[in-house]
Coordinates of C-alpha atoms and ligand atoms in Angstrom, one line a residue:
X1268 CA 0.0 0.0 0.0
X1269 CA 1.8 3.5 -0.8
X1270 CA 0.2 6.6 1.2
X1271 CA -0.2 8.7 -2.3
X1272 CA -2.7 6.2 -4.2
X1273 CA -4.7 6.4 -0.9
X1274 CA -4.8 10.4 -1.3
X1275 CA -5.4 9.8 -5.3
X1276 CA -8.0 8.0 -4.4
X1277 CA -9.6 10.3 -2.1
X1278 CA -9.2 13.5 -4.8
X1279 CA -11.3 11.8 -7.1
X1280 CA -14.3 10.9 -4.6
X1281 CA -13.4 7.1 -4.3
X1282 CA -14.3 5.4 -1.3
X1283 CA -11.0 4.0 1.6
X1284 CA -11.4 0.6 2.7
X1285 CA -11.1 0.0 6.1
X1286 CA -7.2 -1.0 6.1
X1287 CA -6.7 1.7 4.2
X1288 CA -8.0 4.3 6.0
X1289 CA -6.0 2.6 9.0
X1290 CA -2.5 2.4 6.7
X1291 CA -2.9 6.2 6.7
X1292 CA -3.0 6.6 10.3
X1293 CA -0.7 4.3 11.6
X1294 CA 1.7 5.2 9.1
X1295 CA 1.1 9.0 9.8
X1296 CA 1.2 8.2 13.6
X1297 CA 4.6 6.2 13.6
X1298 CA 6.0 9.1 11.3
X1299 CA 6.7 6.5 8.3
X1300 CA 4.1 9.2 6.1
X1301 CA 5.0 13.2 6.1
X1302 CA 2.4 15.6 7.1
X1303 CA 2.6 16.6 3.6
X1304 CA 0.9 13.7 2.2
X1305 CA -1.8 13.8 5.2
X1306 CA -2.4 17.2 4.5
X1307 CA -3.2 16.6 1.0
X1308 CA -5.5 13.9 2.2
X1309 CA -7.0 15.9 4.6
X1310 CA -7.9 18.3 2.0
X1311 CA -9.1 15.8 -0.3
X1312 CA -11.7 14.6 2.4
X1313 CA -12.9 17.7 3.1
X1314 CA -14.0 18.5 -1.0
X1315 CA -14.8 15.0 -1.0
X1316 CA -16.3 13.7 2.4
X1317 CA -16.7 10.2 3.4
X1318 CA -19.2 7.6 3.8
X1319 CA -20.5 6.8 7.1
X1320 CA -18.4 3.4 6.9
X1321 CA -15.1 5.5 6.0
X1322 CA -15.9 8.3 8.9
X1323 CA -16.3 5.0 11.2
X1324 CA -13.2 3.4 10.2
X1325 CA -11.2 6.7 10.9
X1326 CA -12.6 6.6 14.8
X1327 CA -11.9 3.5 15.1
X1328 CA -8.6 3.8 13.6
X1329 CA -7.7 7.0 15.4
X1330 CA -9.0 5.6 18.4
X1331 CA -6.6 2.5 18.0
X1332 CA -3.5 5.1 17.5
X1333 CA -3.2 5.1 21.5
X1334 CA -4.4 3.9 24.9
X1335 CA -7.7 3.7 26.4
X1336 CA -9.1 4.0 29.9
X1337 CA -10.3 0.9 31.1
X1338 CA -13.4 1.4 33.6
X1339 CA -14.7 -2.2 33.5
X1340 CA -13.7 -2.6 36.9
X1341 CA -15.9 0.1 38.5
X1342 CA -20.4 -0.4 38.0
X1343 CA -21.3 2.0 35.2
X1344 CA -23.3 3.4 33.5
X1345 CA -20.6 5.3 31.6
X1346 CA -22.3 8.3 30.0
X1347 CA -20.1 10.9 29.2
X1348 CA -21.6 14.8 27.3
X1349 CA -19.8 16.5 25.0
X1350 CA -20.2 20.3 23.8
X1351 CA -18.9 21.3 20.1
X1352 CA -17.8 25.0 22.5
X1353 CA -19.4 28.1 22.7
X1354 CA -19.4 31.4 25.1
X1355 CA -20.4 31.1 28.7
X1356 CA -21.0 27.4 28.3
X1357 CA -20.2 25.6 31.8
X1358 CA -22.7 23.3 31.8
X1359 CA -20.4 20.4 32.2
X1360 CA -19.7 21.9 35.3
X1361 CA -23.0 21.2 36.8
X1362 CA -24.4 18.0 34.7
X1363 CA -21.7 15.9 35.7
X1364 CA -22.2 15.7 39.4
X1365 CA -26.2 16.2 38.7
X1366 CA -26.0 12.9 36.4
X1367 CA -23.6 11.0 39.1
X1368 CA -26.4 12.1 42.0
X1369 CA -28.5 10.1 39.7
X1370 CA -26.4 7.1 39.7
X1371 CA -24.3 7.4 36.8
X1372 CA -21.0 7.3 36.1
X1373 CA -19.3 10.5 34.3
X1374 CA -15.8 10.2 32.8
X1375 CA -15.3 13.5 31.5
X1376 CA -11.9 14.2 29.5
X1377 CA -12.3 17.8 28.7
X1378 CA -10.6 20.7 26.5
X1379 CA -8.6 24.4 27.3
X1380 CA -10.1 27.7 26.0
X1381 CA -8.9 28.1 22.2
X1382 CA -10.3 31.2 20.0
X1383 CA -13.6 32.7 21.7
X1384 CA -14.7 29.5 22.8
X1385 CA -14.0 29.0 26.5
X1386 CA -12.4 25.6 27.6
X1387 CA -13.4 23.6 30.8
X1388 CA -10.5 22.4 32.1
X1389 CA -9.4 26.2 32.7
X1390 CA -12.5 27.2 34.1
X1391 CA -11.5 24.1 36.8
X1392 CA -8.2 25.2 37.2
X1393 CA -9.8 28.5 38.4
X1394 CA -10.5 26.6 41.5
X1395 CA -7.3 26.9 43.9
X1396 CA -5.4 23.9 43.7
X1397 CA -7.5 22.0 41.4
X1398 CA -5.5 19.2 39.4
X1399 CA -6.8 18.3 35.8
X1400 CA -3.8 16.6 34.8
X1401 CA -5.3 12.8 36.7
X1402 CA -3.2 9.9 36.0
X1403 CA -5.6 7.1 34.6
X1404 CA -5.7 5.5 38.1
X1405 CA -6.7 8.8 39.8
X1406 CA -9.2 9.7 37.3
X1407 CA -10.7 5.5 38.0
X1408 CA -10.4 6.0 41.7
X1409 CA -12.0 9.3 41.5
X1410 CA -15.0 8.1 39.2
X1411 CA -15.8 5.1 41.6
X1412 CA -15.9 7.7 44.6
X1413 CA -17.7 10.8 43.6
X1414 CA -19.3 9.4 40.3
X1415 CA -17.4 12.0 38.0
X1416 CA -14.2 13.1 37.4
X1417 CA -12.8 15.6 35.1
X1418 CA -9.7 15.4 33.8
X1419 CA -7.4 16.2 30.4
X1420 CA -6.7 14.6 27.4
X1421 CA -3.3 12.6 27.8
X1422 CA -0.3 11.7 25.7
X1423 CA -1.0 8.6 24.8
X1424 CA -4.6 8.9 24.8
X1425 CA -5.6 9.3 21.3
X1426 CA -2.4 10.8 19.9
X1427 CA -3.6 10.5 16.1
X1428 CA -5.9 13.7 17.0
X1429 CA -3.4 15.4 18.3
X1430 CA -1.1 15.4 15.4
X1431 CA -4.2 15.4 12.9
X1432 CA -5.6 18.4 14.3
X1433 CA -3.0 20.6 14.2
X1434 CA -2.4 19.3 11.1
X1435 CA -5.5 20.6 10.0
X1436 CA -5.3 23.5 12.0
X1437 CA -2.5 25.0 9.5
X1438 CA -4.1 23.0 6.3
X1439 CA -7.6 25.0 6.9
X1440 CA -9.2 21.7 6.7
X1441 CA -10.6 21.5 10.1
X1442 CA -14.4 22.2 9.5
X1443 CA -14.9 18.9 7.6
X1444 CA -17.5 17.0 9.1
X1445 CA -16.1 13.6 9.0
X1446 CA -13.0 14.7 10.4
X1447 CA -14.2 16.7 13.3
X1448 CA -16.6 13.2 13.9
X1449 CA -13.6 11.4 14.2
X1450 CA -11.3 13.6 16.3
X1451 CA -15.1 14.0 18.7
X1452 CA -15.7 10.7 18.9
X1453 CA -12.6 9.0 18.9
X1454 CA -11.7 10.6 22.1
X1455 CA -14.8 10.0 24.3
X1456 CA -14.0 6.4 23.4
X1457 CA -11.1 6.2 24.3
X1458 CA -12.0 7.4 27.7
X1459 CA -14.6 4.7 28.4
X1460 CA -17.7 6.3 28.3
X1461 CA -20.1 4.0 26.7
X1462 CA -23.0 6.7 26.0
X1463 CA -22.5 10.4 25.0
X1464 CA -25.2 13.4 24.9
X1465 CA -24.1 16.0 22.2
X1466 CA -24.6 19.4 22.8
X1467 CA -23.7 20.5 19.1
X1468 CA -24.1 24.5 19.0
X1469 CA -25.0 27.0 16.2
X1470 CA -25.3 30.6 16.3
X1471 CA -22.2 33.4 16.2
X1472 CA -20.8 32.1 18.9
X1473 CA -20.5 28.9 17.8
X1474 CA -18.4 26.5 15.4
X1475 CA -20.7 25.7 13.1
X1476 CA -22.8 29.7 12.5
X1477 CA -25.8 27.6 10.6
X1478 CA -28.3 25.4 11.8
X1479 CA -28.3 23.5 9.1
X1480 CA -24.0 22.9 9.2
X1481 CA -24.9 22.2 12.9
X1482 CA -27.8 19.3 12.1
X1483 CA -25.5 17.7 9.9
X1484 CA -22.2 17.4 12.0
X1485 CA -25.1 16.2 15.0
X1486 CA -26.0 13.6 12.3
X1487 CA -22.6 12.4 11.8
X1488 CA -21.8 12.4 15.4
X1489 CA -25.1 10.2 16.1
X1490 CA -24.6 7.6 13.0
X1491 CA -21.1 6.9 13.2
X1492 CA -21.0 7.1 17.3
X1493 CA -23.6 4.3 17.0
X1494 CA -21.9 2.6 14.3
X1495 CA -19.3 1.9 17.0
X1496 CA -21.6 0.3 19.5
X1497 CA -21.9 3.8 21.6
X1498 CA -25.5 5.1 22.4
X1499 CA -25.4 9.0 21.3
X1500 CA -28.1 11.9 21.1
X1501 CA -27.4 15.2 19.9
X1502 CA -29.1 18.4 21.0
X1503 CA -28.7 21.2 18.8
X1504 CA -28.3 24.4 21.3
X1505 CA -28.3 27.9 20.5
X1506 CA -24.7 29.9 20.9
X1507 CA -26.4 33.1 19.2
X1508 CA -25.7 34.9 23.0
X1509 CA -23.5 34.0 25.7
X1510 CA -25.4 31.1 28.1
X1511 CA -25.9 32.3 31.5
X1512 CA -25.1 35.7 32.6
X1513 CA -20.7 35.3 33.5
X1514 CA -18.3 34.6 31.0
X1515 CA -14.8 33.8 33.0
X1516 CA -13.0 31.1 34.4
X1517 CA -13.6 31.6 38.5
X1518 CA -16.8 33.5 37.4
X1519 CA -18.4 30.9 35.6
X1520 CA -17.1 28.4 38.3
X1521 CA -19.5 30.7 40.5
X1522 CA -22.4 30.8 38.4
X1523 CA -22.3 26.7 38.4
X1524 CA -22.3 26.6 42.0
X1525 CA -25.0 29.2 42.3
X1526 CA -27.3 26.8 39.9
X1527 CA -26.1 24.0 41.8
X1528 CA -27.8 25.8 44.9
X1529 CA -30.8 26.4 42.8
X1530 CA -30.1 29.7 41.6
X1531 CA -29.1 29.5 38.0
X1532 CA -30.3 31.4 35.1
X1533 CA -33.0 30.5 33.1
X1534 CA -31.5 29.8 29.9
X1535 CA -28.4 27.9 31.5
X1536 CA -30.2 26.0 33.8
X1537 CA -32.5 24.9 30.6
X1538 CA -30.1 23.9 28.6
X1539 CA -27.9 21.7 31.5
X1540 CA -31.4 20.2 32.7
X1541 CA -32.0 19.4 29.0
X1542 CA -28.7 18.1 28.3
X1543 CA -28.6 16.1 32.0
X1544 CA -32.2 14.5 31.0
X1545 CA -30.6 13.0 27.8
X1546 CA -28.0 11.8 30.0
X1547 CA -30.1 9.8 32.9
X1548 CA -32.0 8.1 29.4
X1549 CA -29.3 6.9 27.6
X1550 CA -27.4 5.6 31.3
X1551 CA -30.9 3.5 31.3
X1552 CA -32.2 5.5 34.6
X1553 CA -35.5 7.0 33.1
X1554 CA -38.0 6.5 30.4
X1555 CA -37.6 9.3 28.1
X1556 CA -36.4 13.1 28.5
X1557 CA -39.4 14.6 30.6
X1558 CA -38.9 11.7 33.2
X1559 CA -35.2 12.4 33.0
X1560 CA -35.9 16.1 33.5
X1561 CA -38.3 15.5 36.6
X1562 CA -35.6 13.6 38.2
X1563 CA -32.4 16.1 37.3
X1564 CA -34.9 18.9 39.0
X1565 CA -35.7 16.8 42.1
X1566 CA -31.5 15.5 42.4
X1567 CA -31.0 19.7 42.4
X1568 CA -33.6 20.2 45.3
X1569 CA -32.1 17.6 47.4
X1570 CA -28.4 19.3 47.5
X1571 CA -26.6 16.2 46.4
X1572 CA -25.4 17.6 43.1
X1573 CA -24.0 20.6 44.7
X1574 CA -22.0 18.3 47.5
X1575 CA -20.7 16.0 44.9
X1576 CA -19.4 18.7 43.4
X1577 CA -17.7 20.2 46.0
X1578 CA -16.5 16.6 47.1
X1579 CA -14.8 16.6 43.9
X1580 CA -13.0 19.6 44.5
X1581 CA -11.4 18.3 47.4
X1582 CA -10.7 14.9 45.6
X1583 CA -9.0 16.7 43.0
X1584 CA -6.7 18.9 45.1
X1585 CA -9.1 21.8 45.7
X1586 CA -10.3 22.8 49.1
X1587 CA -13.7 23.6 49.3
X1588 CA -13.9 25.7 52.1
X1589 CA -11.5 28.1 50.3
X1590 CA -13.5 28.2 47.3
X1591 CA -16.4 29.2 49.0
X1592 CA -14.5 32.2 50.2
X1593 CA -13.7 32.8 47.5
X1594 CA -17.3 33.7 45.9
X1595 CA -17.9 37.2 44.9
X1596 CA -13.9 38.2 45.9
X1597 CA -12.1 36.3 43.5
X1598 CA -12.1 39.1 40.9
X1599 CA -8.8 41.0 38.8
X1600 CA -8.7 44.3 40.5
X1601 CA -8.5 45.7 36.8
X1602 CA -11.7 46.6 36.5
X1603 CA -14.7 49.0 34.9
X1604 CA -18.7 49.0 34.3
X1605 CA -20.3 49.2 30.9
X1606 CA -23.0 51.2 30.8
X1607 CA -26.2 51.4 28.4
X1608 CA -25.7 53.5 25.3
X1609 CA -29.1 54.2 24.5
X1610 CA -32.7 53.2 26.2
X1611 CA -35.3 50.5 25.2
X1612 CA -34.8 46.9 24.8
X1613 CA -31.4 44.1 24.9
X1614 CA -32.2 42.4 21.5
X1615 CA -29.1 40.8 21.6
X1616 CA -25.7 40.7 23.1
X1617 CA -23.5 38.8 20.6
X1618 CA -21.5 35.6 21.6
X1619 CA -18.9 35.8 18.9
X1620 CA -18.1 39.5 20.5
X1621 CA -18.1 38.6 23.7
X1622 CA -15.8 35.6 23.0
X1623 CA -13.1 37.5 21.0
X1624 CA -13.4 40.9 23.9
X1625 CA -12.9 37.6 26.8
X1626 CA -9.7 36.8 25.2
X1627 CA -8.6 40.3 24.7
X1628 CA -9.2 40.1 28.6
X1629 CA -7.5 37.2 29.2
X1630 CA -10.4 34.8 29.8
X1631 CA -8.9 33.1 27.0
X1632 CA -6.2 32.3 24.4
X1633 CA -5.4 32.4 20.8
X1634 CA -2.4 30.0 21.0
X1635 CA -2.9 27.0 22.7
X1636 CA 0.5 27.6 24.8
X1637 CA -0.7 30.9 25.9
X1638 CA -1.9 31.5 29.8
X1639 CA -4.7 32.4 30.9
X1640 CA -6.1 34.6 33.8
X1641 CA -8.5 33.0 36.2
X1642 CA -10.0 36.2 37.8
X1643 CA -11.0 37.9 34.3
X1644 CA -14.0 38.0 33.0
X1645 CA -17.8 39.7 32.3
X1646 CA -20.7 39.4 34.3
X1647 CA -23.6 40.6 32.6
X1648 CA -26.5 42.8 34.6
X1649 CA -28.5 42.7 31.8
X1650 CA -29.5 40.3 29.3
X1651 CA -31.9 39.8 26.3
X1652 CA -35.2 41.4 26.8
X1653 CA -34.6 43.5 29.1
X1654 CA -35.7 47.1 29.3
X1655 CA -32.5 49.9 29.9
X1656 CA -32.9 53.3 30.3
X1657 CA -29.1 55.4 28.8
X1658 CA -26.3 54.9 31.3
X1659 CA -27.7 51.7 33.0
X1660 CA -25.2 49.5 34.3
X1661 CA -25.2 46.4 31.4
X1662 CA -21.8 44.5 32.5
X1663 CA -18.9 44.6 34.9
X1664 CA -15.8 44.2 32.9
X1665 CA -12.9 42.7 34.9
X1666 CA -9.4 41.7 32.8
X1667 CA -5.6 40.6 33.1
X1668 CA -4.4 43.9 32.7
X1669 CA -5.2 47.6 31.7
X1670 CA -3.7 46.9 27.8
X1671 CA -6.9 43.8 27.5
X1672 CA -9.3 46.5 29.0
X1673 CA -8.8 49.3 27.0
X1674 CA -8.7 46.9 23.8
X1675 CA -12.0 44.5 24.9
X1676 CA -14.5 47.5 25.9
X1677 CA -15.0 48.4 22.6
X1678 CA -16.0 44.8 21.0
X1679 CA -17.9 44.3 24.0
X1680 CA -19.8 48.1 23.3
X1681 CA -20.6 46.6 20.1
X1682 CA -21.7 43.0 21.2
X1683 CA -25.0 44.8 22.9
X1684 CA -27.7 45.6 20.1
X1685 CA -30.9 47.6 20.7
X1686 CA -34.5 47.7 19.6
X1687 CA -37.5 49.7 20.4
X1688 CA -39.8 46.9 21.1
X1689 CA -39.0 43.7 23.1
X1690 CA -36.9 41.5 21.1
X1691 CA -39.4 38.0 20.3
X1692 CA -38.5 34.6 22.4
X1693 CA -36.0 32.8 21.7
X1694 CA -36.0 28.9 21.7
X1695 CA -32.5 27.8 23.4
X1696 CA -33.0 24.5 21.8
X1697 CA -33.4 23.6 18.4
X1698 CA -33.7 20.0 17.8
X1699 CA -33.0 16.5 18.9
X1700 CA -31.2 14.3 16.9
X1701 CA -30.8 10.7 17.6
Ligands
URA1387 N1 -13.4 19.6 18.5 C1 -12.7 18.5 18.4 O1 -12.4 17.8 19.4 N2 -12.2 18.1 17.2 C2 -12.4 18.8 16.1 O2 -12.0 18.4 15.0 C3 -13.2 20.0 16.2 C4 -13.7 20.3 17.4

């Protein structure tokens, strides 16, 4: 087999077998073929796609490039969620020890802030002392005692993703359906879950802008994931506007705990419940999604969530007590309040502004070797549909230092649009796909 007749083959819409699909990668993975000629197949496959059996064969064959987590051991469920990114979206944050109050099991191997998506492994590490590098028999002993644990990718966990995404990261070939399918789904694989709940976003904040981009990669996710033997339903969830009202690494660790204590916003708390229902189905724990909703709202009532979550904080090297003294102090002392320009109505405060202005803070990062500052960040007094009279307060604006300030008010100015007349509802979720 020679790597160049595979990308040939490819360029003029042919389908890969199976072995060769998995020549490419192992080859490309025990660098015995250049990223030249992977590049060239990577473009190939994003002119000319793949069958569902080709997309199926990459996961598998990405998935078999490294080591998996083995959790046979500990009584599952395994059911894992997994967000395509978006703005203000922590809603891992508070599903995973909602789903383990319900009896199952959450392995969650999770990403860093890249662009104006925020990551949540650095909201975690927002938490003093928090450890999200867990060796595999941490992150095992962790699951069996609190019923989550959230961790980072490894090295040796999946490494074909690794060197195929930034790959494609420099080959502008990363928003090819098949390929992001692969990279997804190889990964929550590998880390033992055994059913996933997609929250696949659209909107300006998100990765995929249309709906219609967004039902597709959902529809790839959900064939292929099942085409492995994993149980998978995708909600599509709107990333138009930041979700909830703090964007921020520490801040949006507080907003989790305040919906954890039954205070959440709407829209966040709607979206987490929906996403947690869709989890307590597929572990097998209730009948269909409004049963699975009833059950997520009761689990919140009862406190349990919000002490499995903080017992996970100490397990993972945080200390809850600081953490809780932390509420409401924890701030960058570089600071200033946004206030309305103009009365009437919020019709919208856009996530793709607020994402690139949170970087320009420091809540994120544009290279994925860059730092990133816990205590930055935007807390939002007022959201969509709300009435402001000129000079209102609409955010508190905190960032690293002066320099992100001066440069993120602007964009943030701009995120806020007006109207004279309340803006209509908007539906947070769009469809279910399964
Ligand atoms: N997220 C991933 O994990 N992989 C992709 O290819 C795109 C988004």
């Amino acid at each position: 087999m020679r790597a160049v007749d595979i990308v040939a083959k490819k360029r003029d819409g042919g389908e890969l077998s199976r072995e060769e699909i998995a020549f490419l990668i192992s080859g490309y993975v025990a660098g015995e073929i250049p990223d030249y000629q992977v590049s060239a197949w990577a473009m190939a496959v994003f002119f000319r796609g793949m069958t569902a059996g080709e997309t199926a064969a990459l996961t598998q064959a990405m998935l078999q490039s490294g080591k998996t987590i083995a959790l046979s051991d500990i009584p599952g469920p395994f059911v894992d969620k997994h967000s395509t990114g978006g703005v203000g979206d922590k809603t891992s944050l508070i599903l995973a020890p909602l789903a383990a109050s319900l009896g199952i099991k959450v392995p969650m191997m999770s990403g860093r802030a890249l662009g104006h998506t925020g990551g949540t492994l650095d909201k975690l590490e927002a938490i003093s002392g928090y450890r999200t590098a867990l060796s595999a028999d941490e992150f095992r002993k962790i699951i069996r005692r609190d019923g989550f644990a959230m961790t980072g990718q490894t090295a040796e966990i999946v490494p074909a993703d690794r060197l195929l995404y930034a790959l494609r990261d420099v080959t502008a070939t990363v928003e090819s359906i098949p390929l992001i399918t692969a990279s997804i789904l190889s990964k929550k694989a590998a880390e033992g879950a055994q059913a996933l709940v997609l929250d696949v976003k659209y909107g300006s904040g998100a990765f995929m802008k249309e709906t219609a981009k967004a039902e597709a990669l959902a529809r790839s996710l959900v064939d292929t994931g099942s085409a492995l033997g994993l149980k998978v339903t995708a909600l599509l969830t709107d990333m138009d506007e930041p979700l909830g009202a703090m964007v921020g690494n520490f801040l949006e660790v507080e907003e989790c705990l305040d919906c954890l204590e039954g205070r959440g916003p709407k829209d966040l708390m709607d979206v987490t419940l929906e996403l947690a229902a869709r989890m307590v189905v597929l572990g097998g724990k209730a009948a269909n999604a409004a049963e699975g909703r009833r059950m997520c709202e009761s689990a919140l009532a009862s406190g349990k969530p919000r002490e499995l979550f903080l017992r996970n904080v100490q397990s993972q090297g945080g200390d809850p007590a600081a953490l809780e003294a932390a509420r409401g102090v924890y701030r960058s002392p570089v600071c200033a309040e946004l206030r309305a320009a103009q009365g009437g109505y919020i019709a919208r405060i856009s996530a793709q502004d607020v994402g690139q202005a949170a970087v320009r803070l420091g809540v994120g990062r544009n290279r994925t070797e860059d730092p990133v500052c816990p205590t930055a960040g935007v807390q939002f007094h007022r959201r969509r549909g709300d009435a402001v009279q000129p000079g209102d307060a609409l955010m508190t604006v905190w960032a690293a230092d002066q320099a992100g300030l001066d440069s993120a008010l602007p964009q943030l100015e701009r995120a806020v649009e007006y109207s004279a007349a309340p803006p209509p509802p908007r539906s947070l979720i769009y469809k279910e796909v399964i």
